[in-house]
mmCIF file of C-alpha atoms in Angstrom:
data_model
loop_
_atom_site.group_PDB
_atom_site.id
_atom_site.type_symbol
_atom_site.label_atom_id
_atom_site.label_comp_id
_atom_site.label_asym_id
_atom_site.label_seq_id
_atom_site.Cartn_x
_atom_site.Cartn_y
_atom_site.Cartn_z
ATOM 1 C CA MET A 23 103.145 67.690 106.208
ATOM 2 C CA ALA A 24 105.829 69.389 104.119
ATOM 3 C CA GLU A 25 108.124 71.929 105.751
ATOM 4 C CA LYS A 26 107.154 75.541 105.267
ATOM 5 C CA SER A 27 109.137 77.106 102.447
ATOM 6 C CA VAL A 28 111.115 80.304 102.130
ATOM 7 C CA VAL A 29 109.178 82.691 99.866
ATOM 8 C CA VAL A 30 110.869 85.344 97.757
ATOM 9 C CA GLY A 31 109.063 87.968 95.710
ATOM 10 C CA VAL A 32 110.588 89.033 92.389
ATOM 11 C CA ASP A 33 109.933 91.779 89.850
ATOM 12 C CA GLY A 34 112.914 91.693 87.510
ATOM 13 C CA SER A 35 114.890 94.341 89.406
ATOM 14 C CA SER A 36 118.511 93.974 90.516
ATOM 15 C CA SER A 37 117.271 94.345 94.095
ATOM 16 C CA ALA A 38 114.998 91.326 93.618
ATOM 17 C CA THR A 39 117.906 89.315 92.191
ATOM 18 C CA ALA A 40 119.923 90.032 95.344
ATOM 19 C CA ALA A 41 116.909 88.880 97.392
ATOM 20 C CA VAL A 42 116.744 85.620 95.379
ATOM 21 C CA ARG A 43 120.407 84.875 96.080
ATOM 22 C CA TRP A 44 119.969 85.525 99.808
ATOM 23 C CA ALA A 45 116.760 83.494 99.960
ATOM 24 C CA ALA A 46 118.316 80.562 98.072
ATOM 25 C CA ARG A 47 121.235 80.349 100.491
ATOM 26 C CA GLU A 48 118.885 80.561 103.481
ATOM 27 C CA ALA A 49 116.467 77.944 102.112
ATOM 28 C CA ARG A 50 119.390 75.577 101.459
ATOM 29 C CA ARG A 51 120.667 76.124 104.999
ATOM 30 C CA ARG A 52 117.203 75.428 106.443
ATOM 31 C CA GLY A 53 116.690 72.387 104.210
ATOM 32 C CA VAL A 54 113.395 73.624 102.739
ATOM 33 C CA ALA A 55 112.139 74.545 99.287
ATOM 34 C CA LEU A 56 112.361 78.030 97.815
ATOM 35 C CA SER A 57 109.115 79.465 96.450
ATOM 36 C CA VAL A 58 109.698 82.229 93.888
ATOM 37 C CA VAL A 59 106.635 84.402 93.340
ATOM 38 C CA HIS A 60 105.741 87.192 90.948
ATOM 39 C CA ALA A 61 102.343 88.864 91.190
ATOM 40 C CA CYS A 62 100.853 90.609 88.137
ATOM 41 C CA LEU A 63 98.257 93.291 88.660
ATOM 42 C CA LEU A 64 96.397 93.074 85.343
ATOM 43 C CA VAL A 65 94.889 96.490 84.744
ATOM 44 C CA PRO A 66 92.029 96.517 82.180
ATOM 45 C CA ALA A 67 93.339 98.058 78.943
ATOM 46 C CA ARG A 68 91.754 98.613 75.528
ATOM 47 C CA VAL A 69 93.016 100.006 72.227
ATOM 48 C CA PRO A 70 90.991 101.278 69.252
ATOM 49 C CA ASP A 71 89.721 98.432 67.078
ATOM 50 C CA PRO A 72 91.562 99.475 63.885
ATOM 51 C CA ILE A 73 94.945 99.032 65.631
ATOM 52 C CA ALA A 74 96.208 95.479 65.221
ATOM 53 C CA LEU A 75 98.485 94.305 68.028
ATOM 54 C CA PRO A 76 100.666 91.182 67.923
ATOM 55 C CA ARG A 77 99.500 90.310 71.431
ATOM 56 C CA THR A 78 97.288 91.750 74.113
ATOM 57 C CA TYR A 79 98.520 93.837 77.037
ATOM 58 C CA HIS A 80 97.660 91.040 79.470
ATOM 59 C CA GLU A 81 99.583 88.493 77.436
ATOM 60 C CA ALA A 82 102.626 90.776 77.399
ATOM 61 C CA VAL A 83 102.504 91.286 81.178
ATOM 62 C CA LEU A 84 102.144 87.581 81.850
ATOM 63 C CA GLU A 85 104.960 86.719 79.462
ATOM 64 C CA GLN A 86 107.218 89.220 81.198
ATOM 65 C CA GLY A 87 106.303 87.742 84.590
ATOM 66 C CA ARG A 88 107.104 84.223 83.392
ATOM 67 C CA ARG A 89 110.470 85.429 82.086
ATOM 68 C CA TRP A 90 111.336 87.072 85.411
ATOM 69 C CA LEU A 91 110.386 83.898 87.274
ATOM 70 C CA ALA A 92 112.537 81.746 84.991
ATOM 71 C CA GLU A 93 115.519 84.071 85.436
ATOM 72 C CA ALA A 94 115.049 84.105 89.220
ATOM 73 C CA ALA A 95 114.816 80.301 89.397
ATOM 74 C CA GLU A 96 117.980 79.994 87.318
ATOM 75 C CA GLU A 97 119.800 82.398 89.657
ATOM 76 C CA ALA A 98 118.596 80.462 92.716
ATOM 77 C CA ARG A 99 119.836 77.159 91.275
ATOM 78 C CA ARG A 100 123.157 78.772 90.403
ATOM 79 C CA VAL A 101 123.594 79.741 94.076
ATOM 80 C CA ALA A 102 122.227 76.441 95.436
ATOM 81 C CA PRO A 103 122.278 73.749 92.709
ATOM 82 C CA ASP A 104 120.481 71.080 94.751
ATOM 83 C CA LEU A 105 117.761 73.381 96.043
ATOM 84 C CA ALA A 106 114.120 72.578 95.301
ATOM 85 C CA VAL A 107 112.796 75.688 93.556
ATOM 86 C CA GLU A 108 109.117 76.346 92.820
ATOM 87 C CA THR A 109 107.835 79.275 90.767
ATOM 88 C CA GLU A 110 104.375 80.778 90.703
ATOM 89 C CA LEU A 111 102.856 83.533 88.597
ATOM 90 C CA ALA A 112 100.095 85.059 90.692
ATOM 91 C CA SER A 113 97.549 87.714 89.850
ATOM 92 C CA GLY A 114 96.601 90.673 91.986
ATOM 93 C CA ASP A 115 98.367 93.065 94.323
ATOM 94 C CA ALA A 116 101.894 91.903 95.166
ATOM 95 C CA ALA A 117 101.850 93.073 98.793
ATOM 96 C CA GLU A 118 98.517 91.399 99.525
ATOM 97 C CA ASP A 119 99.679 88.186 97.869
ATOM 98 C CA LEU A 120 102.924 88.036 99.866
ATOM 99 C CA VAL A 121 101.214 88.894 103.154
ATOM 100 C CA GLY A 122 98.820 86.006 102.514
ATOM 101 C CA ARG A 123 101.693 83.631 101.780
ATOM 102 C CA SER A 124 103.515 84.750 104.934
ATOM 103 C CA ALA A 125 100.915 82.895 107.027
ATOM 104 C CA SER A 126 102.325 79.567 105.802
ATOM 105 C CA ALA A 127 105.990 80.461 105.172
ATOM 106 C CA GLN A 128 109.130 80.292 107.301
ATOM 107 C CA LEU A 129 110.384 83.562 105.848
ATOM 108 C CA VAL A 130 109.349 86.067 103.209
ATOM 109 C CA VAL A 131 112.302 87.695 101.447
ATOM 110 C CA LEU A 132 112.171 90.891 99.396
ATOM 111 C CA GLY A 133 114.539 93.310 97.749
ATOM 112 C CA SER A 134 114.803 96.750 99.278
ATOM 113 C CA ARG A 135 113.524 98.483 96.155
ATOM 114 C CA GLY A 136 111.563 97.299 93.124
ATOM 115 C CA LEU A 137 111.140 98.505 89.571
ATOM 116 C CA GLY A 138 108.290 100.756 90.615
ATOM 117 C CA GLY A 139 110.468 102.912 92.881
ATOM 118 C CA PHE A 140 110.928 106.620 92.230
ATOM 119 C CA THR A 141 114.333 108.271 92.321
ATOM 120 C CA GLY A 142 115.243 108.868 95.947
ATOM 121 C CA LEU A 143 112.756 106.324 97.294
ATOM 122 C CA LEU A 144 115.077 104.076 99.282
ATOM 123 C CA VAL A 145 112.722 101.207 99.941
ATOM 124 C CA GLY A 146 109.798 99.954 97.949
ATOM 125 C CA SER A 147 106.232 100.291 99.180
ATOM 126 C CA ILE A 148 105.738 96.517 98.853
ATOM 127 C CA ALA A 149 108.623 95.811 101.243
ATOM 128 C CA VAL A 150 107.171 98.221 103.803
ATOM 129 C CA ALA A 151 103.664 96.784 103.476
ATOM 130 C CA VAL A 152 104.783 93.163 103.841
ATOM 131 C CA ALA A 153 107.069 93.978 106.773
ATOM 132 C CA THR A 154 104.157 95.781 108.417
ATOM 133 C CA HIS A 155 101.503 93.094 107.971
ATOM 134 C CA GLY A 156 103.484 89.849 107.514
ATOM 135 C CA HIS A 157 102.690 86.850 109.712
ATOM 136 C CA CYS A 158 106.240 85.468 109.636
ATOM 137 C CA PRO A 159 109.661 87.140 109.756
ATOM 138 C CA VAL A 160 110.198 89.357 106.703
ATOM 139 C CA VAL A 161 113.706 89.870 105.312
ATOM 140 C CA VAL A 162 114.507 93.025 103.353
ATOM 141 C CA VAL A 163 117.781 92.402 101.516
ATOM 142 C CA ARG A 164 119.925 95.496 101.188
ATOM 143 C CA GLY A 165 123.592 96.453 101.463
ATOM 144 C CA ALA A 166 126.696 94.622 100.276
ATOM 145 C CA GLU A 167 126.284 91.531 102.519
ATOM 146 C CA THR A 168 130.011 91.568 103.348
ATOM 147 C CA GLY A 169 129.780 91.855 107.137
ATOM 148 C CA SER A 170 129.624 89.194 109.819
ATOM 149 C CA GLY A 171 127.596 88.639 112.963
ATOM 150 C CA VAL A 172 123.933 89.029 113.836
ATOM 151 C CA VAL A 173 122.874 92.313 115.440
ATOM 152 C CA VAL A 174 119.605 92.483 117.362
ATOM 153 C CA GLY A 175 117.835 95.398 118.971
ATOM 154 C CA VAL A 176 116.637 94.636 122.523
ATOM 155 C CA ASP A 177 114.038 96.857 124.189
ATOM 156 C CA GLY A 178 111.996 94.579 126.419
ATOM 157 C CA SER A 179 108.872 94.670 124.240
ATOM 158 C CA ALA A 180 106.998 91.571 123.060
ATOM 159 C CA ALA A 181 108.212 92.151 119.507
ATOM 160 C CA GLY A 182 111.742 92.716 120.792
ATOM 161 C CA GLU A 183 111.610 89.386 122.627
ATOM 162 C CA ALA A 184 110.538 87.641 119.418
ATOM 163 C CA ALA A 185 113.397 89.353 117.577
ATOM 164 C CA LEU A 186 115.858 88.219 120.238
ATOM 165 C CA ALA A 187 114.716 84.591 119.924
ATOM 166 C CA PHE A 188 115.028 84.730 116.133
ATOM 167 C CA ALA A 189 118.479 86.334 116.299
ATOM 168 C CA PHE A 190 119.850 83.717 118.695
ATOM 169 C CA ALA A 191 118.516 80.891 116.521
ATOM 170 C CA GLN A 192 120.047 82.479 113.423
ATOM 171 C CA ALA A 193 123.406 83.066 115.121
ATOM 172 C CA ALA A 194 123.470 79.479 116.402
ATOM 173 C CA ALA A 195 122.660 78.062 112.965
ATOM 174 C CA THR A 196 125.315 80.134 111.186
ATOM 175 C CA SER A 197 128.029 80.049 113.900
ATOM 176 C CA ALA A 198 127.924 83.825 114.047
ATOM 177 C CA GLU A 199 128.553 86.234 116.895
ATOM 178 C CA LEU A 200 125.419 87.803 118.322
ATOM 179 C CA VAL A 201 125.536 91.493 119.176
ATOM 180 C CA ALA A 202 122.652 92.496 121.470
ATOM 181 C CA VAL A 203 122.141 96.259 121.441
ATOM 182 C CA ARG A 204 120.154 98.135 124.056
ATOM 183 C CA THR A 205 119.951 101.898 123.744
ATOM 184 C CA TRP A 206 118.708 104.574 126.057
ATOM 185 C CA SER A 207 118.366 108.289 125.527
ATOM 186 C CA ASP A 208 116.131 110.367 127.705
ATOM 187 C CA VAL A 209 115.043 113.676 126.187
ATOM 188 C CA PHE A 210 114.734 115.354 129.597
ATOM 189 C CA VAL A 211 118.165 114.163 130.731
ATOM 190 C CA ASP A 212 119.776 115.237 127.453
ATOM 191 C CA THR A 213 118.182 118.659 127.762
ATOM 192 C CA ALA A 214 119.368 118.995 131.342
ATOM 193 C CA TRP A 215 122.906 118.096 130.314
ATOM 194 C CA HIS A 216 122.930 120.764 127.605
ATOM 195 C CA GLN A 217 121.722 123.308 130.160
ATOM 196 C CA GLY A 218 124.796 122.685 132.258
ATOM 197 C CA LEU A 219 123.390 120.381 134.934
ATOM 198 C CA VAL A 220 125.642 117.579 136.151
ATOM 199 C CA VAL A 221 124.183 114.124 135.409
ATOM 200 C CA ASP A 222 125.673 110.915 136.732
ATOM 201 C CA TRP A 223 125.366 108.534 133.781
ATOM 202 C CA GLU A 224 126.950 105.501 135.455
ATOM 203 C CA PRO A 225 123.949 104.340 137.537
ATOM 204 C CA ILE A 226 121.674 104.710 134.495
ATOM 205 C CA GLU A 227 124.010 102.724 132.286
ATOM 206 C CA ALA A 228 124.466 100.062 134.972
ATOM 207 C CA ALA A 229 120.704 99.642 135.307
ATOM 208 C CA GLU A 230 120.284 99.384 131.534
ATOM 209 C CA ARG A 231 123.045 96.774 131.299
ATOM 210 C CA GLU A 232 121.410 94.748 134.051
ATOM 211 C CA LEU A 233 118.123 94.813 132.138
ATOM 212 C CA LEU A 234 119.885 93.690 128.956
ATOM 213 C CA GLU A 235 121.674 90.843 130.708
ATOM 214 C CA ARG A 236 118.386 89.707 132.245
ATOM 215 C CA GLN A 237 116.640 89.701 128.850
ATOM 216 C CA VAL A 238 119.482 87.876 127.095
ATOM 217 C CA GLU A 239 120.161 85.235 129.756
ATOM 218 C CA PRO A 240 117.365 82.722 128.866
ATOM 219 C CA HIS A 241 118.395 82.753 125.217
ATOM 220 C CA ARG A 242 122.069 82.444 126.076
ATOM 221 C CA ALA A 243 121.233 79.406 128.202
ATOM 222 C CA ALA A 244 119.303 77.848 125.300
ATOM 223 C CA HIS A 245 122.197 78.516 122.893
ATOM 224 C CA PRO A 246 125.375 78.130 124.977
ATOM 225 C CA ASP A 247 127.629 77.901 121.904
ATOM 226 C CA VAL A 248 126.699 81.379 120.628
ATOM 227 C CA ALA A 249 129.292 84.073 121.294
ATOM 228 C CA VAL A 250 127.390 87.060 122.700
ATOM 229 C CA ARG A 251 128.481 90.683 122.903
ATOM 230 C CA LEU A 252 126.322 93.101 124.871
ATOM 231 C CA VAL A 253 126.205 96.757 123.848
ATOM 232 C CA VAL A 254 124.584 99.418 126.013
ATOM 233 C CA THR A 255 124.718 102.908 124.602
ATOM 234 C CA ARG A 256 123.135 106.298 125.225
ATOM 235 C CA ASP A 257 121.731 106.747 121.751
ATOM 236 C CA ARG A 258 118.555 106.513 119.728
ATOM 237 C CA PRO A 259 117.716 102.905 118.732
ATOM 238 C CA ALA A 260 117.582 103.484 114.973
ATOM 239 C CA HIS A 261 120.829 105.460 114.888
ATOM 240 C CA ALA A 262 122.712 102.858 116.929
ATOM 241 C CA LEU A 263 121.426 99.875 114.926
ATOM 242 C CA VAL A 264 122.150 101.511 111.561
ATOM 243 C CA ALA A 265 125.705 102.151 112.773
ATOM 244 C CA HIS A 266 126.130 98.500 113.809
ATOM 245 C CA SER A 267 124.689 97.324 110.473
ATOM 246 C CA ARG A 268 127.810 98.555 108.682
ATOM 247 C CA ASP A 269 129.794 95.550 109.892
ATOM 248 C CA ALA A 270 126.972 93.010 110.293
ATOM 249 C CA ALA A 271 125.624 90.204 108.139
ATOM 250 C CA LEU A 272 122.104 90.670 109.483
ATOM 251 C CA VAL A 273 120.154 93.085 111.697
ATOM 252 C CA VAL A 274 117.074 91.777 113.509
ATOM 253 C CA VAL A 275 114.343 94.011 114.918
ATOM 254 C CA GLY A 276 110.840 93.531 116.220
ATOM 255 C CA SER A 277 107.947 94.819 114.173
ATOM 256 C CA ARG A 278 106.991 97.207 116.923
ATOM 257 C CA GLY A 279 108.921 98.428 119.954
ATOM 258 C CA ARG A 280 107.957 99.500 123.433
ATOM 259 C CA GLY A 281 107.353 103.087 122.285
ATOM 260 C CA GLY A 282 104.746 102.132 119.684
ATOM 261 C CA PHE A 283 101.349 103.784 119.588
ATOM 262 C CA ARG A 284 98.166 101.723 119.455
ATOM 263 C CA GLY A 285 97.344 101.039 115.812
ATOM 264 C CA LEU A 286 100.890 101.733 114.595
ATOM 265 C CA LEU A 287 101.777 98.321 113.185
ATOM 266 C CA LEU A 288 105.397 98.976 112.239
ATOM 267 C CA GLY A 289 107.617 100.815 114.689
ATOM 268 C CA SER A 290 109.774 103.803 113.783
ATOM 269 C CA THR A 291 112.987 101.856 114.470
ATOM 270 C CA SER A 292 111.924 99.010 112.166
ATOM 271 C CA GLN A 293 111.019 101.483 109.428
ATOM 272 C CA ALA A 294 114.338 103.305 109.797
ATOM 273 C CA LEU A 295 116.266 100.035 109.507
ATOM 274 C CA ILE A 296 114.536 98.847 106.350
ATOM 275 C CA HIS A 297 115.212 102.267 104.825
ATOM 276 C CA HIS A 298 118.794 102.856 105.941
ATOM 277 C CA ALA A 299 120.536 99.680 107.183
ATOM 278 C CA GLU A 300 123.693 98.658 105.353
ATOM 279 C CA CYS A 301 122.984 94.917 105.523
ATOM 280 C CA PRO A 302 119.876 92.701 105.249
ATOM 281 C CA VAL A 303 117.191 93.410 107.863
ATOM 282 C CA VAL A 304 114.748 90.958 109.452
ATOM 283 C CA VAL A 305 111.508 92.335 110.864
ATOM 284 C CA VAL A 306 110.017 89.808 113.296
ATOM 285 C CA PRO A 307 106.314 89.955 114.266
ATOM 286 C CA HIS A 308 105.379 89.065 117.821
ATOM 287 C CA HIS A 309 101.846 87.711 117.335
#
């Protein structure tokens, strides 16, 4: 059976082109094919009979999709000349199509914002939907991609454990430093501190560091060559991870953290990262 491919969704935007470049490099590194997909949602359209058109609306949309696919494939081969690149023009909703493909893919890669975005909308609705419902890790490519190291958020949840495993594997494969970040910020304690009460932070921080070391240890043993840096900070998870993303090549988070509510499929930290991180973000499902 053929290896699962890396799938990248394109729509002709500059954000999608950046996603194609990232996906091509990653597919080459993994030794698998790159599948470039564009989904056309063909809306029924009619014009008055007396108006003669050189081509139908559907033909124009499909032709545009084929052109975007050809340009994306050319860009992928420019980045990785020996890479096997497949293109497919699909019909239907793009998010639904990519979520379906995620069941048989190693990764799904998307740009942070497509052509349909409104001014001020930092991340496209398709990226959010696929990150929320994807069956495999979903990469949202954003930022300048000039940093180094893999940053991972660790919170002890099932999704956080899956993110930690992915991050260690990625760091090992790319000879990158792994930065494991565990944050803690208690609203009651913060309020007490502002009211003038004396709080001894050291025992809290020591306990949090012990938890982080315990969670990291099995992965460190499985990847002894990975340089690991542990960060324990009294901060909100999203704020701390966005700050670390400024110097990172990749930030890895679970799809849903320990504070998630039942039925909330994408955690607030994951959403914040795909909106505001300054480097590519991987959202890892735990199912």
